PDB file of C-alpha atoms in Angstrom:
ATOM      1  CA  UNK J   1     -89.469 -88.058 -89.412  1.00  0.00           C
ATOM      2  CA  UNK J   2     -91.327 -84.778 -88.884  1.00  0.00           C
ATOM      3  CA  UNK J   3     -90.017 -82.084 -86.329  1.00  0.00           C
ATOM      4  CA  UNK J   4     -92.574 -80.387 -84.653  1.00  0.00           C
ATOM      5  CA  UNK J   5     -92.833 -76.901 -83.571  1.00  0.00           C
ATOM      6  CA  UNK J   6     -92.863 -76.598 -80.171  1.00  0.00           C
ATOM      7  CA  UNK J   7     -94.286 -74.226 -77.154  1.00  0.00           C
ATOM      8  CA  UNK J   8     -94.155 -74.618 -73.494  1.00  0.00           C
ATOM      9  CA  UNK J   9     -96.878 -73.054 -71.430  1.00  0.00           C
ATOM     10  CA  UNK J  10     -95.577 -71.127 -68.334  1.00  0.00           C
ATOM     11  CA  UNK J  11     -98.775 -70.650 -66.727  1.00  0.00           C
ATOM     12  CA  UNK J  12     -98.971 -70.816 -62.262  1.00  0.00           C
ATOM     13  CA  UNK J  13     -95.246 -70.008 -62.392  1.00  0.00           C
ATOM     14  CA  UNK J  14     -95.786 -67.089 -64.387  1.00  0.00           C
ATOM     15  CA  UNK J  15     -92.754 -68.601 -67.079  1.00  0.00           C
ATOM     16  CA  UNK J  16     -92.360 -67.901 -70.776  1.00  0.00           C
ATOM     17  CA  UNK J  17     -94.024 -69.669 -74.017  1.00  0.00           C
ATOM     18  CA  UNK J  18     -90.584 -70.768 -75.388  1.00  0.00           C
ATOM     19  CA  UNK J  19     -90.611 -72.444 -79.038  1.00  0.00           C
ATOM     20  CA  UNK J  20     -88.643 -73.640 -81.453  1.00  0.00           C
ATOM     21  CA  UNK J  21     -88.573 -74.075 -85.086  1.00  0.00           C
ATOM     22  CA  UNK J  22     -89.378 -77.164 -86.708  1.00  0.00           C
ATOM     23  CA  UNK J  23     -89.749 -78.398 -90.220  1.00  0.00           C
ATOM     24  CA  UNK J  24     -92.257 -81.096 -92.209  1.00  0.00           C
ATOM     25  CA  UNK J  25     -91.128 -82.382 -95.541  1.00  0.00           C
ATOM     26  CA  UNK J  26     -90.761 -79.054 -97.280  1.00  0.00           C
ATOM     27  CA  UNK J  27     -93.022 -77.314 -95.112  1.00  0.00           C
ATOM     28  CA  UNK J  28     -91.372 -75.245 -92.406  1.00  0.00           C
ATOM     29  CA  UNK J  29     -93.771 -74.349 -89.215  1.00  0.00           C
ATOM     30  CA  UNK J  30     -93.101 -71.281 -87.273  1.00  0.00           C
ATOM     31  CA  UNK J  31     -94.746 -70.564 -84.013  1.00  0.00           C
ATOM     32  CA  UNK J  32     -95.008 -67.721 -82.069  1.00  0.00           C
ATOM     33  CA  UNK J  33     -94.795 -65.250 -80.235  1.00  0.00           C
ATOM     34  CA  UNK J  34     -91.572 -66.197 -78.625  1.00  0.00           C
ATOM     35  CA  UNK J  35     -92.298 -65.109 -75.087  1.00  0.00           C
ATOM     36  CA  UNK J  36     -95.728 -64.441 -73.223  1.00  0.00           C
ATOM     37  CA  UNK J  37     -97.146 -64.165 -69.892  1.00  0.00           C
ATOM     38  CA  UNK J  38    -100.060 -65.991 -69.061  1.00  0.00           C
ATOM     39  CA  UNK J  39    -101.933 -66.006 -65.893  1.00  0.00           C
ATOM     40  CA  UNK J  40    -105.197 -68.206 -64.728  1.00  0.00           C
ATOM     41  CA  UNK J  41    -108.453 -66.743 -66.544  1.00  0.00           C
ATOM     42  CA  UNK J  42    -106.334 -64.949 -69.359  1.00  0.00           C
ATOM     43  CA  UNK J  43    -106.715 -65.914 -73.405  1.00  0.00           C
ATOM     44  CA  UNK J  44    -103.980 -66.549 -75.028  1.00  0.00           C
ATOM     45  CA  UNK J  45    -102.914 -66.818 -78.827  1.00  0.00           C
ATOM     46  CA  UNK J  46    -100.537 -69.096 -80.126  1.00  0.00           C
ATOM     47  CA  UNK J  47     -99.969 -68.551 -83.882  1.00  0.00           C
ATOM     48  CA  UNK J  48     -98.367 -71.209 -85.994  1.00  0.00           C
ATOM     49  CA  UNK J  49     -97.046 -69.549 -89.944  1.00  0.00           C
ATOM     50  CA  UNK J  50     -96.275 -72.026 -92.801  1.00  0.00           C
ATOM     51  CA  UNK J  51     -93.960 -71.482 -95.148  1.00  0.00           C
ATOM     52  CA  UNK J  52     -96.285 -72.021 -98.193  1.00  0.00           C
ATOM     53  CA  UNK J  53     -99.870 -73.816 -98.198  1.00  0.00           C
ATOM     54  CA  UNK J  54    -101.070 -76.888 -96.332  1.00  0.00           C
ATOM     55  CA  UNK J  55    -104.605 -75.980 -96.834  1.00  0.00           C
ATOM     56  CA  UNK J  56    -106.065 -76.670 -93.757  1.00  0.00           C
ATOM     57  CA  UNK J  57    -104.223 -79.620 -93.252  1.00  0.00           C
ATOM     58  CA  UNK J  58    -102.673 -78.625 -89.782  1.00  0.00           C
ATOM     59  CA  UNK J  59    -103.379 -79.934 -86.084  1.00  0.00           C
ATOM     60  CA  UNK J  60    -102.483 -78.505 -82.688  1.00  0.00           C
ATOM     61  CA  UNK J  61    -101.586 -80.887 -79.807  1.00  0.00           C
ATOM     62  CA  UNK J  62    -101.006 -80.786 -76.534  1.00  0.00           C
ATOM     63  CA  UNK J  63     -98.365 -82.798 -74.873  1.00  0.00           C
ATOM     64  CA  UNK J  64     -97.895 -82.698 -70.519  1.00  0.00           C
ATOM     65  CA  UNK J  65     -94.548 -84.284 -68.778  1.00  0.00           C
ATOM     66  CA  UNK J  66     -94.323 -87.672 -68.980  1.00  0.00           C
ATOM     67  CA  UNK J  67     -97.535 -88.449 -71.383  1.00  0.00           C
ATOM     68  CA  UNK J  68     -98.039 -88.829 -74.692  1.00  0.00           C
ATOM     69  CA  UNK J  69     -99.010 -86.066 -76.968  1.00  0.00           C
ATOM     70  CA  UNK J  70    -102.840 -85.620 -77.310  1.00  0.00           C
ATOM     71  CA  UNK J  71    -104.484 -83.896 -80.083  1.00  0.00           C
ATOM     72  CA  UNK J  72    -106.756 -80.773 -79.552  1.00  0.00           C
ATOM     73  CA  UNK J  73    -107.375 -79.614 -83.406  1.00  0.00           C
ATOM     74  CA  UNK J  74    -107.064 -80.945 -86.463  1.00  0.00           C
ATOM     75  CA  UNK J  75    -108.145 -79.859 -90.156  1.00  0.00           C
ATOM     76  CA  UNK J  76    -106.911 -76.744 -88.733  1.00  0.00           C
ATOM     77  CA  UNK J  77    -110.169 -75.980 -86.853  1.00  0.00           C
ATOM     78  CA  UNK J  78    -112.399 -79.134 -85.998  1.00  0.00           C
ATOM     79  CA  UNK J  79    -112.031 -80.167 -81.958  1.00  0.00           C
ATOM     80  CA  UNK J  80    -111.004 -83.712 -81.255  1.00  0.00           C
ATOM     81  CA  UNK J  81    -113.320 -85.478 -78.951  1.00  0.00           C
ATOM     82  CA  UNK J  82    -112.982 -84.175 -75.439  1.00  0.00           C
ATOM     83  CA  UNK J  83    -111.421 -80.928 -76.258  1.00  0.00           C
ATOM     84  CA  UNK J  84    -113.269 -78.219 -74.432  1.00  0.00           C
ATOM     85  CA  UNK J  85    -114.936 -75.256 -76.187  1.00  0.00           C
ATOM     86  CA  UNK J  86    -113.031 -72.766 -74.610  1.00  0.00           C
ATOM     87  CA  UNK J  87    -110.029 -74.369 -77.113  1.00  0.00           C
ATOM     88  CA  UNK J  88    -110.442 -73.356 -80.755  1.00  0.00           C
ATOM     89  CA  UNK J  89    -108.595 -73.155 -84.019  1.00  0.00           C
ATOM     90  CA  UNK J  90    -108.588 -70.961 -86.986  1.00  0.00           C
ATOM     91  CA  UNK J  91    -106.978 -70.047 -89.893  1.00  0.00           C
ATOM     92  CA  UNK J  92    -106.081 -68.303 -92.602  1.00  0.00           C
ATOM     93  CA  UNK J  93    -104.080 -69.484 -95.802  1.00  0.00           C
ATOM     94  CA  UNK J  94    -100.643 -70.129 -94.152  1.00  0.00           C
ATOM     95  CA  UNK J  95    -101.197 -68.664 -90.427  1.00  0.00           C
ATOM     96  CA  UNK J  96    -102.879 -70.694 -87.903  1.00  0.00           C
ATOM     97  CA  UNK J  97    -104.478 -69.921 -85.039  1.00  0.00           C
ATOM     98  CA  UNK J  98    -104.940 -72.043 -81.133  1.00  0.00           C
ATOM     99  CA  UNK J  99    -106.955 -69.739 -78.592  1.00  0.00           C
ATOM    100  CA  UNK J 100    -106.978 -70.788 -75.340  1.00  0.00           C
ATOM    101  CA  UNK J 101    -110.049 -68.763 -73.400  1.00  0.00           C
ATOM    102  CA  UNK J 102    -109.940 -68.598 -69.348  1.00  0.00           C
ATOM    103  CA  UNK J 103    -106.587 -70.070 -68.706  1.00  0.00           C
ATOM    104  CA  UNK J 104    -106.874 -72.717 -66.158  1.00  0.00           C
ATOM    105  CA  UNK J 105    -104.232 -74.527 -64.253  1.00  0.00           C
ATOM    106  CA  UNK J 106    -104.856 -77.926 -66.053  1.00  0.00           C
ATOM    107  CA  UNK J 107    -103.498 -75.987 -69.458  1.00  0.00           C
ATOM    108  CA  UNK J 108     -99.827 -75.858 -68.008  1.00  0.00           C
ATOM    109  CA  UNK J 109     -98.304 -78.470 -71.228  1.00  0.00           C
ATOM    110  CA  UNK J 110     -96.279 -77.923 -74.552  1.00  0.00           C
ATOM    111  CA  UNK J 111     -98.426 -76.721 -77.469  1.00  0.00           C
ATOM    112  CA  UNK J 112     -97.462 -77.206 -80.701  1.00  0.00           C
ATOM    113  CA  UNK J 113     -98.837 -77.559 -84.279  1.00  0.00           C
ATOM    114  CA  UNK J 114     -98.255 -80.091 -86.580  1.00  0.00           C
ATOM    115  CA  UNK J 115     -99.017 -80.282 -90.934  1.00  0.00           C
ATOM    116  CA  UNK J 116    -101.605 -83.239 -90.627  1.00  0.00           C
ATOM    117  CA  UNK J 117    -104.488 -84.224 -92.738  1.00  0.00           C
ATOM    118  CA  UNK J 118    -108.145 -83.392 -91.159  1.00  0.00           C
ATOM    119  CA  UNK J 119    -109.244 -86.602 -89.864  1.00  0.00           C
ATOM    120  CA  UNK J 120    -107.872 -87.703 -86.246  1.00  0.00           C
ATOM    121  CA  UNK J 121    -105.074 -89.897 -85.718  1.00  0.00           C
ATOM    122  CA  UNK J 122    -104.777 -91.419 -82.407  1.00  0.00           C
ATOM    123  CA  UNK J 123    -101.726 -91.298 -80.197  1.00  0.00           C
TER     124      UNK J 123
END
């Protein structure tokens, strides 16, 4: 059972991005930073490191209270259907990127990025 890496988005109430660490298999999954600040119409960077290569096998979900998770990225990059543009994902051999452009109130949820392979699953 996998144990993903988690991030809460403090975003009208002006509280933190808190994470944990979580592990897959061998892989371990590392977000950060621990703490931001993010206020409506900011960008913010969430960073996800792996311990050693996953390719680009890594997806980024977003999960809101009481719902099920819903994925935003996977193959470390590609947008699931619906996700809006101003959501992307990059990366770079272990480090892993989710940029979230012009903060809106809708993006208050828990972030957090899962080793996955790069076609969609469904919740």
């Amino acid at each position: 059972m996998p144990y993903p890496t988690y991030l809460l988005l403090g975003l009208l109430l002006g509280g933190p991005l808190l994470f944990s660490h979580g592990s897959y298999g061998q892989i371990v999954l590392t977000q950060s930073p621990d703490y931001v600040s993010v206020s409506p119409g900011e960008t913010v960077t969430l960073t996800c490191k792996a311990s050693s290569s996953v390719g680009y096998a890594l997806a980024w979900y977003q999960q809101k209270s009481g719902q099920a998770p819903k994925l935003l990225i996977y193959g470390a990059s590609t947008r699931h259907t619906g996700t809006p543009e101003r959501i992307s994902g990059s990366w770079t051999w272990t480090d892993f990127t989710l940029t979230i452009s012009r903060m809106e109130a809708e993006d208050a949820a828990d972030y957090y990025c899962q080793q996955d392979g790069w076609t969609p699953h469904t919740q």
